[in-house]
């Protein structure tokens, strides 16, 4: 099955605000970075507003360079720019993922910025647990995100996450975690924060080399954020099937017939992945609308028609429900 178009993925502005929450950078620098990434500053105050993955990736990468801190204020002291590049040079020479995880754990002990991972094995899984048991949501989710992306890059595939555990209660950021972590199961209000993988991962080989590492390091954080490999999820296949039909979407029975499964089977398999056809349709339209507003000169009327709305006013109302502001205001603030 084909991958989801990474350019259409969007995230709540809570991710941008979390990135800004502790970093020590002059406000004028932040304003310049936001403008360069075409993120309207006013939208940061709108709880439902969203930005594309590309915007978030570019902004985070730029903010790290501007602050000189790869941990963006979450360590006991800054982690100098280039530290994770050094880590990747070390990881790329490992032969198995077991060596990768051991080196990953040792790296954070060596740099000693106030936290580390430790590994716990059971019969079926390996658990990476954050020490001390942080309850800071942005920090923990960012660490799990980057760790998973690096592991997946080394394997040249999206490594399945068996389970994620967080210390805090489910929050507004958590609504996007399913996309961030590829549909992984999650638990909240736990005693510790951990990410778990199948124990079989340990014996698998590293599949990248120095040439591919050089390409990744051309813009490490931007490329890691944008990282995407083909997945075999039903949700991804549904997205692929309907992506070019947003102006006239099929019904569930019509979609199931095109995918050569029974409607109830497709419905159940999507439910097993924690989603539904309606959710996929709405998210795809929402993220496509944001992408078209940012990166094309199409009029609001043209975007509305392309997304299957019979009139502009229903699109405007729906977009405001999705994002927090009307499409015209969103575009005007770019």
mmCIF file of C-alpha atoms in Angstrom:
data_model
loop_
_atom_site.group_PDB
_atom_site.id
_atom_site.type_symbol
_atom_site.label_atom_id
_atom_site.label_comp_id
_atom_site.label_asym_id
_atom_site.label_seq_id
_atom_site.Cartn_x
_atom_site.Cartn_y
_atom_site.Cartn_z
ATOM 1 C CA UNK A 1 0.000 0.000 0.000
ATOM 2 C CA UNK A 2 1.138 3.541 -0.645
ATOM 3 C CA UNK A 3 2.220 6.032 1.930
ATOM 4 C CA UNK A 4 0.161 8.961 3.129
ATOM 5 C CA UNK A 5 1.179 12.225 1.471
ATOM 6 C CA UNK A 6 3.274 13.834 4.156
ATOM 7 C CA UNK A 7 2.525 17.317 2.808
ATOM 8 C CA UNK A 8 -1.167 16.954 3.626
ATOM 9 C CA UNK A 9 -0.619 16.106 7.291
ATOM 10 C CA UNK A 10 -1.381 18.884 9.776
ATOM 11 C CA UNK A 11 -0.974 19.436 13.510
ATOM 12 C CA UNK A 12 -2.549 21.687 16.116
ATOM 13 C CA UNK A 13 -0.748 24.917 16.988
ATOM 14 C CA UNK A 14 -0.277 23.445 20.466
ATOM 15 C CA UNK A 15 2.767 21.702 18.967
ATOM 16 C CA UNK A 16 4.217 25.072 17.898
ATOM 17 C CA UNK A 17 3.431 26.621 21.275
ATOM 18 C CA UNK A 18 5.022 23.649 23.036
ATOM 19 C CA UNK A 19 8.147 24.102 20.940
ATOM 20 C CA UNK A 20 8.287 27.766 21.987
ATOM 21 C CA UNK A 21 7.426 27.182 25.634
ATOM 22 C CA UNK A 22 10.960 26.970 27.075
ATOM 23 C CA UNK A 23 13.351 28.097 24.385
ATOM 24 C CA UNK A 24 15.379 31.253 25.085
ATOM 25 C CA UNK A 25 15.123 33.199 21.816
ATOM 26 C CA UNK A 26 14.339 36.876 21.306
ATOM 27 C CA UNK A 27 10.726 37.486 20.344
ATOM 28 C CA UNK A 28 11.802 39.326 17.195
ATOM 29 C CA UNK A 29 13.737 36.251 16.079
ATOM 30 C CA UNK A 30 10.667 34.095 16.718
ATOM 31 C CA UNK A 31 8.537 36.500 14.669
ATOM 32 C CA UNK A 32 11.003 36.241 11.782
ATOM 33 C CA UNK A 33 11.066 32.446 11.941
ATOM 34 C CA UNK A 34 7.270 32.250 12.000
ATOM 35 C CA UNK A 35 7.058 34.564 8.982
ATOM 36 C CA UNK A 36 9.711 32.581 7.094
ATOM 37 C CA UNK A 37 7.718 29.386 7.733
ATOM 38 C CA UNK A 38 4.450 31.118 6.782
ATOM 39 C CA UNK A 39 2.895 30.492 10.187
ATOM 40 C CA UNK A 40 0.656 33.438 11.136
ATOM 41 C CA UNK A 41 1.587 34.500 14.669
ATOM 42 C CA UNK A 42 -2.024 35.352 15.478
ATOM 43 C CA UNK A 43 -3.003 31.718 14.903
ATOM 44 C CA UNK A 44 -0.917 30.634 17.882
ATOM 45 C CA UNK A 45 -3.659 32.088 20.082
ATOM 46 C CA UNK A 46 -6.432 30.121 18.333
ATOM 47 C CA UNK A 47 -6.787 26.724 20.075
ATOM 48 C CA UNK A 48 -8.165 24.928 17.025
ATOM 49 C CA UNK A 49 -5.718 26.367 14.490
ATOM 50 C CA UNK A 50 -3.434 24.010 12.610
ATOM 51 C CA UNK A 51 -0.182 24.052 10.660
ATOM 52 C CA UNK A 52 1.135 21.614 8.090
ATOM 53 C CA UNK A 53 3.817 19.070 8.895
ATOM 54 C CA UNK A 54 6.183 20.913 6.572
ATOM 55 C CA UNK A 55 5.621 24.193 8.436
ATOM 56 C CA UNK A 56 6.150 22.531 11.819
ATOM 57 C CA UNK A 57 9.266 20.744 10.579
ATOM 58 C CA UNK A 58 10.800 23.900 9.126
ATOM 59 C CA UNK A 59 9.968 25.988 12.179
ATOM 60 C CA UNK A 60 11.400 23.449 14.642
ATOM 61 C CA UNK A 61 14.587 23.064 12.606
ATOM 62 C CA UNK A 62 15.012 26.844 12.348
ATOM 63 C CA UNK A 63 14.315 27.371 16.050
ATOM 64 C CA UNK A 64 16.934 24.800 17.030
ATOM 65 C CA UNK A 65 19.540 26.615 14.927
ATOM 66 C CA UNK A 66 18.493 30.018 16.305
ATOM 67 C CA UNK A 67 18.596 28.850 19.928
ATOM 68 C CA UNK A 68 21.681 26.651 19.640
ATOM 69 C CA UNK A 69 19.871 24.022 21.706
ATOM 70 C CA UNK A 70 18.725 20.727 20.225
ATOM 71 C CA UNK A 71 16.540 20.099 23.280
ATOM 72 C CA UNK A 72 14.869 23.537 23.053
ATOM 73 C CA UNK A 73 15.180 24.303 26.753
ATOM 74 C CA UNK A 74 14.137 20.941 28.156
ATOM 75 C CA UNK A 75 17.554 19.838 29.363
ATOM 76 C CA UNK A 76 19.325 20.986 32.504
ATOM 77 C CA UNK A 77 21.529 22.881 30.054
ATOM 78 C CA UNK A 78 21.510 23.255 26.249
ATOM 79 C CA UNK A 79 22.322 20.307 24.007
ATOM 80 C CA UNK A 80 24.651 21.906 21.414
ATOM 81 C CA UNK A 81 23.683 21.825 17.759
ATOM 82 C CA UNK A 82 25.402 18.853 16.156
ATOM 83 C CA UNK A 83 24.946 16.530 19.132
ATOM 84 C CA UNK A 84 22.345 14.338 17.463
ATOM 85 C CA UNK A 85 24.407 14.388 14.276
ATOM 86 C CA UNK A 86 27.240 12.923 16.351
ATOM 87 C CA UNK A 87 24.791 10.379 17.781
ATOM 88 C CA UNK A 88 23.711 9.308 14.293
ATOM 89 C CA UNK A 89 27.331 8.868 13.193
ATOM 90 C CA UNK A 90 27.669 6.473 16.115
ATOM 91 C CA UNK A 91 24.386 4.672 15.486
ATOM 92 C CA UNK A 92 25.043 4.148 11.772
ATOM 93 C CA UNK A 93 28.029 1.924 12.585
ATOM 94 C CA UNK A 94 25.897 -0.452 14.667
ATOM 95 C CA UNK A 95 25.040 -3.771 13.048
ATOM 96 C CA UNK A 96 21.809 -4.579 14.908
ATOM 97 C CA UNK A 97 19.004 -2.579 16.446
ATOM 98 C CA UNK A 98 19.943 -3.999 19.836
ATOM 99 C CA UNK A 99 23.270 -2.167 19.515
ATOM 100 C CA UNK A 100 21.404 0.939 18.369
ATOM 101 C CA UNK A 101 19.187 0.995 21.476
ATOM 102 C CA UNK A 102 22.162 0.348 23.747
ATOM 103 C CA UNK A 103 24.081 3.241 22.180
ATOM 104 C CA UNK A 104 21.017 5.470 22.310
ATOM 105 C CA UNK A 105 20.712 4.837 26.039
ATOM 106 C CA UNK A 106 24.444 5.410 26.594
ATOM 107 C CA UNK A 107 24.423 8.645 24.581
ATOM 108 C CA UNK A 108 22.031 10.388 26.950
ATOM 109 C CA UNK A 109 23.987 9.147 29.962
ATOM 110 C CA UNK A 110 27.137 10.622 28.404
ATOM 111 C CA UNK A 111 25.711 14.030 27.495
ATOM 112 C CA UNK A 112 24.077 14.181 30.960
ATOM 113 C CA UNK A 113 21.419 16.834 30.372
ATOM 114 C CA UNK A 114 19.148 15.747 33.193
ATOM 115 C CA UNK A 115 17.380 12.749 31.699
ATOM 116 C CA UNK A 116 18.056 9.427 29.995
ATOM 117 C CA UNK A 117 16.421 6.247 28.763
ATOM 118 C CA UNK A 118 16.698 2.831 30.311
ATOM 119 C CA UNK A 119 15.657 -0.408 28.640
ATOM 120 C CA UNK A 120 13.452 -3.090 30.132
ATOM 121 C CA UNK A 121 12.922 -6.422 28.365
ATOM 122 C CA UNK A 122 10.106 -8.894 28.846
ATOM 123 C CA UNK A 123 9.177 -11.997 26.869
ATOM 124 C CA UNK A 124 7.586 -10.086 23.994
ATOM 125 C CA UNK A 125 8.610 -6.424 24.146
ATOM 126 C CA UNK A 126 11.391 -3.972 24.802
ATOM 127 C CA UNK A 127 10.394 -0.857 26.740
ATOM 128 C CA UNK A 128 12.316 2.434 26.602
ATOM 129 C CA UNK A 129 11.510 4.270 29.831
ATOM 130 C CA UNK A 130 12.393 7.910 30.430
ATOM 131 C CA UNK A 131 14.326 8.688 33.630
ATOM 132 C CA UNK A 132 13.515 10.541 35.725
ATOM 133 C CA UNK A 133 9.771 9.865 35.145
ATOM 134 C CA UNK A 134 8.951 13.186 33.467
ATOM 135 C CA UNK A 135 5.348 14.353 33.374
ATOM 136 C CA UNK A 136 6.072 17.187 30.908
ATOM 137 C CA UNK A 137 3.929 16.341 27.898
ATOM 138 C CA UNK A 138 5.733 18.328 25.158
ATOM 139 C CA UNK A 139 9.161 17.082 26.230
ATOM 140 C CA UNK A 140 8.215 13.409 26.488
ATOM 141 C CA UNK A 141 6.204 13.331 23.262
ATOM 142 C CA UNK A 142 9.059 15.085 21.440
ATOM 143 C CA UNK A 143 11.624 12.593 22.758
ATOM 144 C CA UNK A 144 9.480 9.628 21.752
ATOM 145 C CA UNK A 145 8.805 11.194 18.360
ATOM 146 C CA UNK A 146 12.482 11.799 17.563
ATOM 147 C CA UNK A 147 13.554 8.431 18.938
ATOM 148 C CA UNK A 148 10.964 6.596 16.859
ATOM 149 C CA UNK A 149 11.850 8.547 13.726
ATOM 150 C CA UNK A 150 15.579 7.820 14.149
ATOM 151 C CA UNK A 151 14.916 4.115 14.750
ATOM 152 C CA UNK A 152 12.625 4.000 11.715
ATOM 153 C CA UNK A 153 15.184 5.801 9.546
ATOM 154 C CA UNK A 154 17.885 3.331 10.552
ATOM 155 C CA UNK A 155 15.588 0.453 9.623
ATOM 156 C CA UNK A 156 14.282 2.193 6.481
ATOM 157 C CA UNK A 157 10.719 1.399 7.522
ATOM 158 C CA UNK A 158 8.142 2.672 9.983
ATOM 159 C CA UNK A 159 8.924 0.495 13.002
ATOM 160 C CA UNK A 160 5.623 -0.455 14.691
ATOM 161 C CA UNK A 161 5.163 0.950 18.191
ATOM 162 C CA UNK A 162 3.511 -1.628 20.442
ATOM 163 C CA UNK A 163 2.450 0.823 23.155
ATOM 164 C CA UNK A 164 3.014 4.339 24.467
ATOM 165 C CA UNK A 165 2.564 5.254 28.121
ATOM 166 C CA UNK A 166 2.346 8.803 29.455
ATOM 167 C CA UNK A 167 2.168 10.152 33.004
ATOM 168 C CA UNK A 168 -0.332 12.912 32.263
ATOM 169 C CA UNK A 169 -4.037 12.801 31.501
ATOM 170 C CA UNK A 170 -5.148 12.896 27.880
ATOM 171 C CA UNK A 171 -4.859 16.459 26.560
ATOM 172 C CA UNK A 172 -5.453 18.591 23.481
ATOM 173 C CA UNK A 173 -2.075 17.529 22.036
ATOM 174 C CA UNK A 174 -3.020 13.872 22.329
ATOM 175 C CA UNK A 175 -5.642 14.206 19.594
ATOM 176 C CA UNK A 176 -2.775 14.369 17.082
ATOM 177 C CA UNK A 177 -0.672 11.626 18.648
ATOM 178 C CA UNK A 178 -2.352 8.926 16.572
ATOM 179 C CA UNK A 179 -0.979 10.530 13.400
ATOM 180 C CA UNK A 180 2.386 11.345 14.998
ATOM 181 C CA UNK A 181 2.871 7.772 16.216
ATOM 182 C CA UNK A 182 1.191 5.936 13.328
ATOM 183 C CA UNK A 183 -1.844 4.699 15.214
ATOM 184 C CA UNK A 184 0.015 3.220 18.208
ATOM 185 C CA UNK A 185 -1.955 2.173 21.293
ATOM 186 C CA UNK A 186 -1.619 4.682 24.143
ATOM 187 C CA UNK A 187 -2.273 4.823 27.867
ATOM 188 C CA UNK A 188 -2.427 7.932 30.045
ATOM 189 C CA UNK A 189 -2.121 8.560 33.806
ATOM 190 C CA UNK A 190 0.632 5.926 34.032
ATOM 191 C CA UNK A 191 3.421 5.666 36.599
ATOM 192 C CA UNK A 192 6.109 6.313 33.993
ATOM 193 C CA UNK A 193 6.563 7.427 30.386
ATOM 194 C CA UNK A 194 7.644 4.692 28.000
ATOM 195 C CA UNK A 195 7.598 3.594 24.377
ATOM 196 C CA UNK A 196 7.521 -0.125 23.604
ATOM 197 C CA UNK A 197 8.532 -2.170 20.568
ATOM 198 C CA UNK A 198 8.416 -5.841 19.713
ATOM 199 C CA UNK A 199 11.403 -7.733 21.106
ATOM 200 C CA UNK A 200 12.019 -9.049 17.593
ATOM 201 C CA UNK A 201 13.297 -5.567 16.670
ATOM 202 C CA UNK A 202 16.532 -6.231 18.565
ATOM 203 C CA UNK A 203 17.879 -8.763 16.065
ATOM 204 C CA UNK A 204 17.060 -6.715 12.975
ATOM 205 C CA UNK A 205 19.921 -5.072 11.048
ATOM 206 C CA UNK A 206 20.645 -1.397 10.452
ATOM 207 C CA UNK A 207 19.809 -0.722 6.802
ATOM 208 C CA UNK A 208 21.227 2.770 6.235
ATOM 209 C CA UNK A 209 24.780 3.757 5.312
ATOM 210 C CA UNK A 210 27.109 6.756 5.360
ATOM 211 C CA UNK A 211 25.808 8.059 2.010
ATOM 212 C CA UNK A 212 22.180 8.133 3.193
ATOM 213 C CA UNK A 213 23.301 9.664 6.499
ATOM 214 C CA UNK A 214 24.986 12.524 4.620
ATOM 215 C CA UNK A 215 21.672 13.272 2.891
ATOM 216 C CA UNK A 216 19.739 13.158 6.183
ATOM 217 C CA UNK A 217 22.196 15.539 7.849
ATOM 218 C CA UNK A 218 21.755 18.210 5.185
ATOM 219 C CA UNK A 219 18.856 19.384 7.367
ATOM 220 C CA UNK A 220 18.533 16.824 10.136
ATOM 221 C CA UNK A 221 15.433 17.957 11.991
ATOM 222 C CA UNK A 222 13.491 18.977 8.900
ATOM 223 C CA UNK A 223 14.257 15.642 7.237
ATOM 224 C CA UNK A 224 13.497 13.608 10.366
ATOM 225 C CA UNK A 225 10.142 15.346 10.786
ATOM 226 C CA UNK A 226 9.297 14.756 7.128
ATOM 227 C CA UNK A 227 10.399 11.126 7.257
ATOM 228 C CA UNK A 228 7.809 8.783 5.830
ATOM 229 C CA UNK A 229 7.949 5.251 4.510
ATOM 230 C CA UNK A 230 5.272 3.138 2.924
ATOM 231 C CA UNK A 231 2.905 1.551 5.409
ATOM 232 C CA UNK A 232 0.412 -1.271 5.084
ATOM 233 C CA UNK A 233 -2.341 0.244 7.190
ATOM 234 C CA UNK A 234 -5.935 0.230 5.973
ATOM 235 C CA UNK A 235 -6.223 3.927 6.774
ATOM 236 C CA UNK A 236 -3.296 4.695 4.450
ATOM 237 C CA UNK A 237 -4.876 2.634 1.689
ATOM 238 C CA UNK A 238 -8.194 4.439 2.118
ATOM 239 C CA UNK A 239 -6.412 7.786 1.869
ATOM 240 C CA UNK A 240 -4.603 6.674 -1.276
ATOM 241 C CA UNK A 241 -7.839 5.501 -2.844
ATOM 242 C CA UNK A 242 -9.866 8.655 -2.196
ATOM 243 C CA UNK A 243 -7.148 11.330 -2.371
ATOM 244 C CA UNK A 244 -7.991 12.298 -5.954
ATOM 245 C CA UNK A 245 -11.753 12.075 -5.414
ATOM 246 C CA UNK A 246 -12.307 14.763 -2.774
ATOM 247 C CA UNK A 247 -14.797 16.555 -5.010
ATOM 248 C CA UNK A 248 -17.007 13.430 -5.231
ATOM 249 C CA UNK A 249 -16.128 10.951 -2.518
ATOM 250 C CA UNK A 250 -17.417 7.378 -2.740
ATOM 251 C CA UNK A 251 -19.766 5.951 -0.156
ATOM 252 C CA UNK A 252 -18.410 3.316 2.199
ATOM 253 C CA UNK A 253 -19.930 0.456 0.128
ATOM 254 C CA UNK A 254 -18.478 1.962 -3.070
ATOM 255 C CA UNK A 255 -15.067 2.335 -1.428
ATOM 256 C CA UNK A 256 -15.166 -1.212 -0.065
ATOM 257 C CA UNK A 257 -16.008 -2.535 -3.523
ATOM 258 C CA UNK A 258 -13.051 -0.636 -5.014
ATOM 259 C CA UNK A 259 -10.783 -2.096 -2.313
ATOM 260 C CA UNK A 260 -12.251 -5.588 -2.862
ATOM 261 C CA UNK A 261 -13.502 -6.107 0.698
ATOM 262 C CA UNK A 262 -16.908 -6.209 2.342
ATOM 263 C CA UNK A 263 -18.120 -2.881 3.795
ATOM 264 C CA UNK A 264 -18.359 -4.270 7.348
ATOM 265 C CA UNK A 265 -14.840 -5.735 7.002
ATOM 266 C CA UNK A 266 -13.393 -2.368 5.969
ATOM 267 C CA UNK A 267 -15.292 -0.625 8.763
ATOM 268 C CA UNK A 268 -13.977 -3.120 11.338
ATOM 269 C CA UNK A 269 -10.386 -2.925 10.126
ATOM 270 C CA UNK A 270 -10.420 0.868 10.284
ATOM 271 C CA UNK A 271 -11.916 0.669 13.787
ATOM 272 C CA UNK A 272 -9.084 -1.677 14.792
ATOM 273 C CA UNK A 273 -6.668 1.077 13.740
ATOM 274 C CA UNK A 274 -8.589 3.598 15.841
ATOM 275 C CA UNK A 275 -10.211 5.495 13.000
ATOM 276 C CA UNK A 276 -13.207 5.493 10.634
ATOM 277 C CA UNK A 277 -14.013 6.394 7.053
ATOM 278 C CA UNK A 278 -15.726 9.597 8.194
ATOM 279 C CA UNK A 279 -12.689 10.629 10.243
ATOM 280 C CA UNK A 280 -10.319 9.940 7.346
ATOM 281 C CA UNK A 281 -12.501 11.939 4.939
ATOM 282 C CA UNK A 282 -12.731 14.917 7.288
ATOM 283 C CA UNK A 283 -9.024 14.949 8.112
ATOM 284 C CA UNK A 284 -8.035 14.601 4.475
ATOM 285 C CA UNK A 285 -10.300 17.476 3.441
ATOM 286 C CA UNK A 286 -9.096 19.615 6.351
ATOM 287 C CA UNK A 287 -5.414 19.057 5.662
ATOM 288 C CA UNK A 288 -5.849 19.470 1.904
ATOM 289 C CA UNK A 289 -7.671 22.769 2.500
ATOM 290 C CA UNK A 290 -4.787 24.078 4.617
ATOM 291 C CA UNK A 291 -2.255 22.947 2.017
ATOM 292 C CA UNK A 292 -4.169 24.603 -0.845
ATOM 293 C CA UNK A 293 -4.617 27.863 1.069
ATOM 294 C CA UNK A 294 -0.913 28.049 1.860
ATOM 295 C CA UNK A 295 0.676 26.809 -1.347
ATOM 296 C CA UNK A 296 -1.681 27.718 -4.208
ATOM 297 C CA UNK A 297 -3.367 30.782 -5.636
ATOM 298 C CA UNK A 298 -6.732 29.034 -5.933
ATOM 299 C CA UNK A 299 -9.668 31.131 -4.794
ATOM 300 C CA UNK A 300 -11.746 30.102 -1.785
ATOM 301 C CA UNK A 301 -14.517 29.162 -4.230
ATOM 302 C CA UNK A 302 -12.162 26.945 -6.231
ATOM 303 C CA UNK A 303 -10.827 25.242 -3.107
ATOM 304 C CA UNK A 304 -14.365 24.709 -1.875
ATOM 305 C CA UNK A 305 -15.357 23.029 -5.151
ATOM 306 C CA UNK A 306 -12.200 20.922 -5.225
ATOM 307 C CA UNK A 307 -13.075 19.572 -1.777
ATOM 308 C CA UNK A 308 -16.611 18.651 -2.773
ATOM 309 C CA UNK A 309 -18.603 21.473 -1.179
ATOM 310 C CA UNK A 310 -21.615 22.569 -3.208
ATOM 311 C CA UNK A 311 -21.261 26.180 -2.014
ATOM 312 C CA UNK A 312 -18.590 28.309 -0.409
ATOM 313 C CA UNK A 313 -20.529 29.087 2.769
ATOM 314 C CA UNK A 314 -20.649 25.453 4.035
ATOM 315 C CA UNK A 315 -16.918 25.152 3.352
ATOM 316 C CA UNK A 316 -16.251 28.372 5.259
ATOM 317 C CA UNK A 317 -18.272 27.184 8.272
ATOM 318 C CA UNK A 318 -16.655 23.755 8.223
ATOM 319 C CA UNK A 319 -13.127 25.164 7.866
ATOM 320 C CA UNK A 320 -13.721 27.449 10.852
ATOM 321 C CA UNK A 321 -14.823 24.415 12.878
ATOM 322 C CA UNK A 322 -11.680 22.558 11.789
ATOM 323 C CA UNK A 323 -9.138 25.327 12.275
ATOM 324 C CA UNK A 324 -10.665 28.086 14.372
ATOM 325 C CA UNK A 325 -10.764 30.848 11.732
ATOM 326 C CA UNK A 326 -12.441 31.196 8.302
ATOM 327 C CA UNK A 327 -10.342 30.276 5.241
ATOM 328 C CA UNK A 328 -10.100 33.890 4.078
ATOM 329 C CA UNK A 329 -8.746 34.998 7.467
ATOM 330 C CA UNK A 330 -6.322 32.071 7.500
ATOM 331 C CA UNK A 331 -4.929 33.056 4.100
ATOM 332 C CA UNK A 332 -4.871 36.792 4.862
ATOM 333 C CA UNK A 333 -2.742 36.173 7.932
ATOM 334 C CA UNK A 334 -0.032 34.325 5.985
#
